[in-house]
mmCIF file of C-alpha atoms in Angstrom:
data_model
loop_
_atom_site.group_PDB
_atom_site.id
_atom_site.type_symbol
_atom_site.label_atom_id
_atom_site.label_comp_id
_atom_site.label_asym_id
_atom_site.label_seq_id
_atom_site.Cartn_x
_atom_site.Cartn_y
_atom_site.Cartn_z
ATOM 1 C CA UNK B 885 90.200 102.424 102.396
ATOM 2 C CA UNK B 886 86.444 102.235 102.998
ATOM 3 C CA UNK B 887 85.822 102.180 106.745
ATOM 4 C CA UNK B 888 82.721 100.935 108.540
ATOM 5 C CA UNK B 889 82.445 102.281 112.099
ATOM 6 C CA UNK B 890 80.091 100.197 114.210
ATOM 7 C CA UNK B 891 78.097 102.632 116.289
ATOM 8 C CA UNK B 892 78.206 106.400 116.617
ATOM 9 C CA UNK B 893 78.360 106.672 120.365
ATOM 10 C CA UNK B 894 80.986 108.023 122.710
ATOM 11 C CA UNK B 895 83.862 105.969 121.278
ATOM 12 C CA UNK B 896 82.994 105.011 117.713
ATOM 13 C CA UNK B 897 81.371 108.359 117.053
ATOM 14 C CA UNK B 898 84.438 110.229 118.273
ATOM 15 C CA UNK B 899 87.071 108.356 116.290
ATOM 16 C CA UNK B 900 84.805 107.860 113.291
ATOM 17 C CA UNK B 901 83.767 111.498 113.349
ATOM 18 C CA UNK B 902 87.357 112.702 113.215
ATOM 19 C CA UNK B 903 88.076 110.298 110.373
ATOM 20 C CA UNK B 904 85.046 111.538 108.445
ATOM 21 C CA UNK B 905 85.889 115.191 109.112
ATOM 22 C CA UNK B 906 89.352 114.573 107.659
ATOM 23 C CA UNK B 907 87.854 113.256 104.437
ATOM 24 C CA UNK B 908 88.178 109.532 105.008
ATOM 25 C CA UNK B 909 85.541 107.273 103.449
ATOM 26 C CA UNK B 910 83.571 106.460 106.609
ATOM 27 C CA UNK B 911 80.134 104.905 107.040
ATOM 28 C CA UNK B 912 78.506 104.497 110.456
ATOM 29 C CA UNK B 913 76.496 101.365 111.216
ATOM 30 C CA UNK B 914 73.806 102.547 113.635
ATOM 31 C CA UNK B 915 70.408 101.588 114.988
ATOM 32 C CA UNK B 916 67.346 103.246 113.406
ATOM 33 C CA UNK B 917 66.777 105.641 116.326
ATOM 34 C CA UNK B 918 70.370 106.908 116.244
ATOM 35 C CA UNK B 919 70.199 107.129 112.446
ATOM 36 C CA UNK B 920 67.111 109.351 112.666
ATOM 37 C CA UNK B 921 68.854 111.583 115.211
ATOM 38 C CA UNK B 922 72.000 111.899 113.114
ATOM 39 C CA UNK B 923 70.064 112.618 109.928
ATOM 40 C CA UNK B 924 68.293 115.466 111.689
ATOM 41 C CA UNK B 925 71.114 116.973 113.739
ATOM 42 C CA UNK B 926 74.286 115.611 112.153
ATOM 43 C CA UNK B 927 77.195 114.092 114.041
ATOM 44 C CA UNK B 928 78.451 116.547 116.661
ATOM 45 C CA UNK B 929 81.704 116.332 118.625
ATOM 46 C CA UNK B 930 82.958 118.707 121.267
ATOM 47 C CA UNK B 931 85.906 118.715 123.628
ATOM 48 C CA UNK B 932 89.368 120.082 124.402
ATOM 49 C CA UNK B 933 90.408 120.023 120.752
ATOM 50 C CA UNK B 934 87.423 122.001 119.506
ATOM 51 C CA UNK B 935 84.085 121.243 117.892
ATOM 52 C CA UNK B 936 83.346 119.096 114.860
ATOM 53 C CA UNK B 937 80.030 119.009 113.047
ATOM 54 C CA UNK B 938 79.294 116.651 110.176
ATOM 55 C CA UNK B 939 75.856 117.664 108.883
ATOM 56 C CA UNK B 940 75.227 114.557 106.784
ATOM 57 C CA UNK B 941 77.311 111.591 107.901
ATOM 58 C CA UNK B 942 77.123 108.433 105.798
ATOM 59 C CA UNK B 943 74.857 106.013 107.685
ATOM 60 C CA UNK B 944 73.532 102.499 107.306
ATOM 61 C CA UNK B 945 71.321 100.492 109.648
ATOM 62 C CA UNK B 946 71.760 96.740 110.185
ATOM 63 C CA UNK B 947 68.549 96.107 108.270
ATOM 64 C CA UNK B 948 69.760 98.157 105.305
ATOM 65 C CA UNK B 949 73.150 96.470 105.328
ATOM 66 C CA UNK B 950 71.504 93.053 105.282
ATOM 67 C CA UNK B 951 69.023 93.899 102.506
ATOM 68 C CA UNK B 952 71.121 95.935 100.071
ATOM 69 C CA UNK B 953 74.171 94.660 98.195
ATOM 70 C CA UNK B 954 77.206 96.420 99.666
ATOM 71 C CA UNK B 955 80.764 96.079 98.499
ATOM 72 C CA UNK B 956 82.802 94.720 101.443
ATOM 73 C CA UNK B 957 84.563 97.359 103.492
ATOM 74 C CA UNK B 958 88.317 97.458 103.880
ATOM 75 C CA UNK B 959 88.217 98.068 107.629
ATOM 76 C CA UNK B 960 85.570 97.589 110.299
ATOM 77 C CA UNK B 961 86.174 99.598 113.490
ATOM 78 C CA UNK B 962 84.306 97.787 116.248
ATOM 79 C CA UNK B 963 83.761 99.701 119.486
ATOM 80 C CA UNK B 964 80.612 98.154 120.940
ATOM 81 C CA UNK B 965 80.217 97.062 124.542
ATOM 82 C CA UNK B 966 80.861 93.370 125.120
ATOM 83 C CA UNK B 967 77.170 92.610 125.743
ATOM 84 C CA UNK B 968 76.448 93.859 122.213
ATOM 85 C CA UNK B 969 79.261 91.893 120.563
ATOM 86 C CA UNK B 970 77.384 88.867 119.235
ATOM 87 C CA UNK B 971 74.662 91.020 117.692
ATOM 88 C CA UNK B 972 77.361 93.227 116.170
ATOM 89 C CA UNK B 973 79.007 90.169 114.587
ATOM 90 C CA UNK B 974 75.709 89.312 112.921
ATOM 91 C CA UNK B 975 75.182 92.926 111.845
ATOM 92 C CA UNK B 976 78.602 93.394 110.224
ATOM 93 C CA UNK B 977 78.753 90.020 108.484
ATOM 94 C CA UNK B 978 77.379 91.395 105.158
ATOM 95 C CA UNK B 979 80.105 94.074 105.189
ATOM 96 C CA UNK B 980 83.003 91.649 105.660
ATOM 97 C CA UNK B 981 84.693 90.166 102.610
ATOM 98 C CA UNK B 982 87.923 88.253 101.974
ATOM 99 C CA UNK B 983 89.996 91.445 102.207
ATOM 100 C CA UNK B 984 88.284 93.038 105.202
ATOM 101 C CA UNK B 985 90.152 93.660 108.445
ATOM 102 C CA UNK B 986 88.212 93.954 111.711
ATOM 103 C CA UNK B 987 89.695 96.217 114.379
ATOM 104 C CA UNK B 988 87.993 95.766 117.763
ATOM 105 C CA UNK B 989 88.801 98.212 120.551
ATOM 106 C CA UNK B 990 86.928 96.363 123.284
ATOM 107 C CA UNK B 991 88.551 95.709 126.643
ATOM 108 C CA UNK B 992 89.408 92.212 127.813
ATOM 109 C CA UNK B 993 90.251 89.272 125.566
ATOM 110 C CA UNK B 994 87.167 87.070 125.137
ATOM 111 C CA UNK B 995 85.915 89.025 122.122
ATOM 112 C CA UNK B 996 88.876 87.815 120.072
ATOM 113 C CA UNK B 997 87.609 84.235 120.290
ATOM 114 C CA UNK B 998 84.159 85.316 119.084
ATOM 115 C CA UNK B 999 85.555 87.341 116.182
ATOM 116 C CA UNK B 1000 88.098 84.673 115.205
ATOM 117 C CA UNK B 1001 85.308 82.113 114.999
ATOM 118 C CA UNK B 1002 83.219 84.407 112.820
ATOM 119 C CA UNK B 1003 85.864 85.838 110.485
ATOM 120 C CA UNK B 1004 89.153 84.003 111.047
ATOM 121 C CA UNK B 1005 92.233 85.233 112.975
ATOM 122 C CA UNK B 1006 93.901 86.650 109.850
ATOM 123 C CA UNK B 1007 91.031 89.135 109.542
ATOM 124 C CA UNK B 1008 90.934 90.195 113.205
ATOM 125 C CA UNK B 1009 93.468 92.700 114.500
ATOM 126 C CA UNK B 1010 94.260 93.317 118.138
ATOM 127 C CA UNK B 1011 93.379 96.763 119.370
ATOM 128 C CA UNK B 1012 92.695 99.067 122.258
ATOM 129 C CA UNK B 1013 91.784 102.709 122.637
ATOM 130 C CA UNK B 1014 92.434 105.398 125.177
ATOM 131 C CA UNK B 1015 89.716 108.008 125.485
ATOM 132 C CA UNK B 1016 87.387 109.556 128.062
ATOM 133 C CA UNK B 1017 84.157 110.572 126.351
ATOM 134 C CA UNK B 1018 80.417 110.421 126.795
ATOM 135 C CA UNK B 1019 77.192 110.939 124.886
ATOM 136 C CA UNK B 1020 75.260 113.863 126.361
ATOM 137 C CA UNK B 1021 71.427 114.058 126.541
ATOM 138 C CA UNK B 1022 71.358 116.027 123.269
ATOM 139 C CA UNK B 1023 73.241 113.298 121.390
ATOM 140 C CA UNK B 1024 76.555 115.166 121.234
ATOM 141 C CA UNK B 1025 79.794 113.265 121.768
ATOM 142 C CA UNK B 1026 81.714 115.043 124.526
ATOM 143 C CA UNK B 1027 85.429 114.353 124.958
ATOM 144 C CA UNK B 1028 86.140 114.734 128.668
ATOM 145 C CA UNK B 1029 89.964 114.675 128.620
ATOM 146 C CA UNK B 1030 92.474 115.728 125.975
ATOM 147 C CA UNK B 1031 93.868 112.248 125.235
ATOM 148 C CA UNK B 1032 92.533 110.095 122.397
ATOM 149 C CA UNK B 1033 94.511 107.216 120.955
ATOM 150 C CA UNK B 1034 94.029 103.968 119.071
ATOM 151 C CA UNK B 1035 96.695 101.305 119.372
ATOM 152 C CA UNK B 1036 96.394 98.317 117.074
ATOM 153 C CA UNK B 1037 98.494 95.505 115.736
ATOM 154 C CA UNK B 1038 98.503 92.201 113.865
ATOM 155 C CA UNK B 1039 98.039 88.851 115.522
ATOM 156 C CA UNK B 1040 99.111 86.759 112.505
ATOM 157 C CA UNK B 1041 101.805 87.071 109.860
ATOM 158 C CA UNK B 1042 99.247 87.685 107.126
ATOM 159 C CA UNK B 1043 97.677 90.540 109.060
ATOM 160 C CA UNK B 1044 101.114 92.029 109.708
ATOM 161 C CA UNK B 1045 101.638 92.446 105.983
ATOM 162 C CA UNK B 1046 98.541 94.664 105.777
ATOM 163 C CA UNK B 1047 98.943 96.695 108.965
ATOM 164 C CA UNK B 1048 100.690 99.630 107.293
ATOM 165 C CA UNK B 1049 97.596 100.204 105.148
ATOM 166 C CA UNK B 1050 95.413 100.429 108.232
ATOM 167 C CA UNK B 1051 97.792 102.850 109.891
ATOM 168 C CA UNK B 1052 97.769 105.068 106.801
ATOM 169 C CA UNK B 1053 93.951 105.074 106.823
ATOM 170 C CA UNK B 1054 93.734 106.087 110.491
ATOM 171 C CA UNK B 1055 96.713 108.434 110.794
ATOM 172 C CA UNK B 1056 96.760 112.207 110.461
ATOM 173 C CA UNK B 1057 93.165 112.997 111.448
ATOM 174 C CA UNK B 1058 93.648 114.425 114.946
ATOM 175 C CA UNK B 1059 93.907 111.463 117.290
ATOM 176 C CA UNK B 1060 97.083 109.514 117.960
ATOM 177 C CA UNK B 1061 97.564 106.173 116.179
ATOM 178 C CA UNK B 1062 100.151 103.604 117.183
ATOM 179 C CA UNK B 1063 101.012 100.321 115.483
ATOM 180 C CA UNK B 1064 102.206 97.694 117.964
ATOM 181 C CA UNK B 1065 103.773 94.348 117.155
ATOM 182 C CA UNK B 1066 103.102 93.292 120.758
ATOM 183 C CA UNK B 1067 99.411 94.181 120.767
ATOM 184 C CA UNK B 1068 98.192 91.055 122.561
ATOM 185 C CA UNK B 1069 100.525 91.711 125.501
ATOM 186 C CA UNK B 1070 99.372 95.328 125.616
ATOM 187 C CA UNK B 1071 95.749 94.198 125.654
ATOM 188 C CA UNK B 1072 96.472 91.901 128.599
ATOM 189 C CA UNK B 1073 98.177 94.714 130.476
ATOM 190 C CA UNK B 1074 95.252 97.055 129.926
ATOM 191 C CA UNK B 1075 92.903 94.273 131.064
ATOM 192 C CA UNK B 1076 95.007 93.842 134.209
ATOM 193 C CA UNK B 1077 94.466 97.503 135.072
ATOM 194 C CA UNK B 1078 90.787 97.657 134.146
ATOM 195 C CA UNK B 1079 89.771 94.416 135.862
ATOM 196 C CA UNK B 1080 91.492 95.582 139.032
ATOM 197 C CA UNK B 1081 89.984 99.066 138.913
ATOM 198 C CA UNK B 1082 86.511 97.731 138.104
ATOM 199 C CA UNK B 1083 86.612 95.177 140.919
ATOM 200 C CA UNK B 1084 87.800 97.763 143.449
ATOM 201 C CA UNK B 1085 85.341 100.531 142.608
ATOM 202 C CA UNK B 1086 82.235 98.427 141.899
ATOM 203 C CA UNK B 1087 82.593 96.149 144.914
ATOM 204 C CA UNK B 1088 83.268 99.048 147.286
ATOM 205 C CA UNK B 1089 80.909 101.443 145.455
ATOM 206 C CA UNK B 1090 83.317 104.352 145.529
ATOM 207 C CA UNK B 1091 86.326 106.047 144.002
ATOM 208 C CA UNK B 1092 89.915 104.961 144.504
ATOM 209 C CA UNK B 1093 90.372 107.789 147.011
ATOM 210 C CA UNK B 1094 87.313 106.751 148.992
ATOM 211 C CA UNK B 1095 88.466 103.132 149.147
ATOM 212 C CA UNK B 1096 91.969 104.232 150.134
ATOM 213 C CA UNK B 1097 90.523 106.240 153.029
ATOM 214 C CA UNK B 1098 88.450 103.351 154.376
ATOM 215 C CA UNK B 1099 89.769 100.960 157.057
ATOM 216 C CA UNK B 1100 91.540 98.142 155.237
ATOM 217 C CA UNK B 1101 91.136 99.895 151.894
ATOM 218 C CA UNK B 1102 94.785 99.933 150.783
ATOM 219 C CA UNK B 1103 95.223 96.283 151.743
ATOM 220 C CA UNK B 1104 92.084 95.362 149.802
ATOM 221 C CA UNK B 1105 93.309 97.154 146.674
ATOM 222 C CA UNK B 1106 96.715 95.500 146.915
ATOM 223 C CA UNK B 1107 94.989 92.131 147.237
ATOM 224 C CA UNK B 1108 92.941 92.708 144.082
ATOM 225 C CA UNK B 1109 96.014 93.776 142.127
ATOM 226 C CA UNK B 1110 97.914 90.704 143.322
ATOM 227 C CA UNK B 1111 95.126 88.347 142.249
ATOM 228 C CA UNK B 1112 94.851 89.802 138.744
ATOM 229 C CA UNK B 1113 98.617 89.943 138.358
ATOM 230 C CA UNK B 1114 98.856 86.243 139.252
ATOM 231 C CA UNK B 1115 96.089 85.329 136.807
ATOM 232 C CA UNK B 1116 97.699 87.167 133.895
ATOM 233 C CA UNK B 1117 101.063 85.561 134.630
ATOM 234 C CA UNK B 1118 99.514 82.091 134.785
ATOM 235 C CA UNK B 1119 97.888 82.720 131.417
ATOM 236 C CA UNK B 1120 101.309 83.330 129.885
ATOM 237 C CA UNK B 1121 101.158 87.134 129.806
ATOM 238 C CA UNK B 1122 102.928 88.442 132.924
ATOM 239 C CA UNK B 1123 102.579 92.195 133.182
ATOM 240 C CA UNK B 1124 105.707 94.288 132.819
ATOM 241 C CA UNK B 1125 107.222 96.201 135.704
ATOM 242 C CA UNK B 1126 106.167 99.432 134.002
ATOM 243 C CA UNK B 1127 102.539 98.254 133.794
ATOM 244 C CA UNK B 1128 102.596 97.221 137.453
ATOM 245 C CA UNK B 1129 103.967 100.602 138.493
ATOM 246 C CA UNK B 1130 101.301 102.437 136.483
ATOM 247 C CA UNK B 1131 98.514 100.334 137.966
ATOM 248 C CA UNK B 1132 99.756 100.677 141.541
ATOM 249 C CA UNK B 1133 100.137 104.438 141.128
ATOM 250 C CA UNK B 1134 96.610 104.823 139.769
ATOM 251 C CA UNK B 1135 94.899 102.515 142.268
ATOM 252 C CA UNK B 1136 96.850 103.411 145.411
ATOM 253 C CA UNK B 1137 96.735 107.212 145.321
ATOM 254 C CA UNK B 1138 95.091 108.813 148.336
ATOM 255 C CA UNK B 1139 92.289 111.200 147.431
ATOM 256 C CA UNK B 1140 92.085 110.048 143.801
ATOM 257 C CA UNK B 1141 88.649 110.558 142.177
ATOM 258 C CA UNK B 1142 89.364 107.720 139.737
ATOM 259 C CA UNK B 1143 86.570 105.216 139.074
ATOM 260 C CA UNK B 1144 86.058 102.540 136.451
ATOM 261 C CA UNK B 1145 83.591 103.154 133.638
ATOM 262 C CA UNK B 1146 81.864 100.004 134.892
ATOM 263 C CA UNK B 1147 81.285 101.737 138.228
ATOM 264 C CA UNK B 1148 79.806 104.753 136.445
ATOM 265 C CA UNK B 1149 77.505 102.490 134.393
ATOM 266 C CA UNK B 1150 76.465 100.645 137.551
ATOM 267 C CA UNK B 1151 75.745 103.919 139.349
ATOM 268 C CA UNK B 1152 73.545 105.002 136.434
ATOM 269 C CA UNK B 1153 71.600 101.735 136.418
ATOM 270 C CA UNK B 1154 73.001 100.695 133.030
ATOM 271 C CA UNK B 1155 74.176 97.262 131.828
ATOM 272 C CA UNK B 1156 77.757 96.431 132.797
ATOM 273 C CA UNK B 1157 80.509 94.346 131.217
ATOM 274 C CA UNK B 1158 80.962 92.276 134.360
ATOM 275 C CA UNK B 1159 81.444 88.862 132.777
ATOM 276 C CA UNK B 1160 83.662 90.120 129.968
ATOM 277 C CA UNK B 1161 86.033 92.086 132.206
ATOM 278 C CA UNK B 1162 85.839 90.406 135.609
ATOM 279 C CA UNK B 1163 84.142 87.038 135.129
ATOM 280 C CA UNK B 1164 86.427 85.985 132.292
ATOM 281 C CA UNK B 1165 89.494 86.869 134.360
ATOM 282 C CA UNK B 1166 88.183 84.754 137.247
ATOM 283 C CA UNK B 1167 87.519 81.829 134.898
ATOM 284 C CA UNK B 1168 90.981 82.006 133.368
ATOM 285 C CA UNK B 1169 92.524 82.164 136.801
ATOM 286 C CA UNK B 1170 90.557 79.092 137.879
ATOM 287 C CA UNK B 1171 91.654 77.124 134.819
ATOM 288 C CA UNK B 1172 95.255 77.845 135.748
ATOM 289 C CA UNK B 1173 94.889 77.120 139.457
ATOM 290 C CA UNK B 1174 94.959 80.745 140.620
ATOM 291 C CA UNK B 1175 92.586 81.470 143.522
ATOM 292 C CA UNK B 1176 90.823 84.820 143.109
ATOM 293 C CA UNK B 1177 88.444 85.252 146.070
ATOM 294 C CA UNK B 1178 88.274 89.060 145.895
ATOM 295 C CA UNK B 1179 87.603 89.183 142.169
ATOM 296 C CA UNK B 1180 85.092 86.338 142.491
ATOM 297 C CA UNK B 1181 83.283 88.357 145.162
ATOM 298 C CA UNK B 1182 83.110 91.356 142.805
ATOM 299 C CA UNK B 1183 81.738 89.052 140.102
ATOM 300 C CA UNK B 1184 78.979 87.788 142.414
ATOM 301 C CA UNK B 1185 78.145 91.328 143.491
ATOM 302 C CA UNK B 1186 77.752 92.437 139.869
ATOM 303 C CA UNK B 1187 75.717 89.360 138.952
ATOM 304 C CA UNK B 1188 73.216 90.260 141.671
ATOM 305 C CA UNK B 1189 73.086 93.816 140.314
ATOM 306 C CA UNK B 1190 72.442 92.570 136.767
ATOM 307 C CA UNK B 1191 69.711 90.197 137.937
ATOM 308 C CA UNK B 1192 67.984 92.957 139.871
ATOM 309 C CA UNK B 1193 68.348 95.399 136.970
ATOM 310 C CA UNK B 1194 66.911 92.978 134.416
ATOM 311 C CA UNK B 1195 63.950 92.022 136.602
#
């Protein structure tokens, strides 16, 4: 299976790099500046599982993909941030044919509507990834923790018939791959955790442990969790008891250094996925009559940040 990995950053570069190192047919769709860097230095990964260096990765820029005739790819692995999604849809369109499957590993749910509109639900898998990685100043992809997993699954009967092929293409290269027939529910449960964690840490500008130590901190965290739990249930995807226990353990642990990636982006002055992760949850709650004052406050706080950053 020919695989197009959109981006060669901390997520796409990691999973795509391991696929390429294992001999899979992988091409990276990258911007010209990243392409120049990779052509000079190669794709470099480092972390708990060792180092990987691919001296000459297969690369294509959006301009090249649009101008040259390319045979459609079998799989497109989409790992962009939500604010880059619509441009990514335009960029990958020349690579998508009748037999192409698109596997997004974005958080939240709104991206599925965008991709379904562009390519049809039969072509769009559900997916999520578990990894802690970053791009260092030298352009290396650094895996920060030893876990790295992609979970994916079909959302239609037609896609289900082709899922085994995708699993075979991704499996056996170093990271864990799991095929789920309940992928949409799993995506909602991950969103429940991430929206809660992002709201807590960005609104209070601190780690879980710091919020827990503040007056009223535990009650605030419990309130955020309750709001998001109610919104997911009203949307028809109530979180399981196991997911609730995991979330409460992670967000209510005294002294925990845990923060959301959105908090780390905010602290670095970078764009954040506020509307995709938090705003969309607030909107869905409102449509179903679920009041979400704490999450709405986090949304407003982040909107002010984005306005100040952009101006």
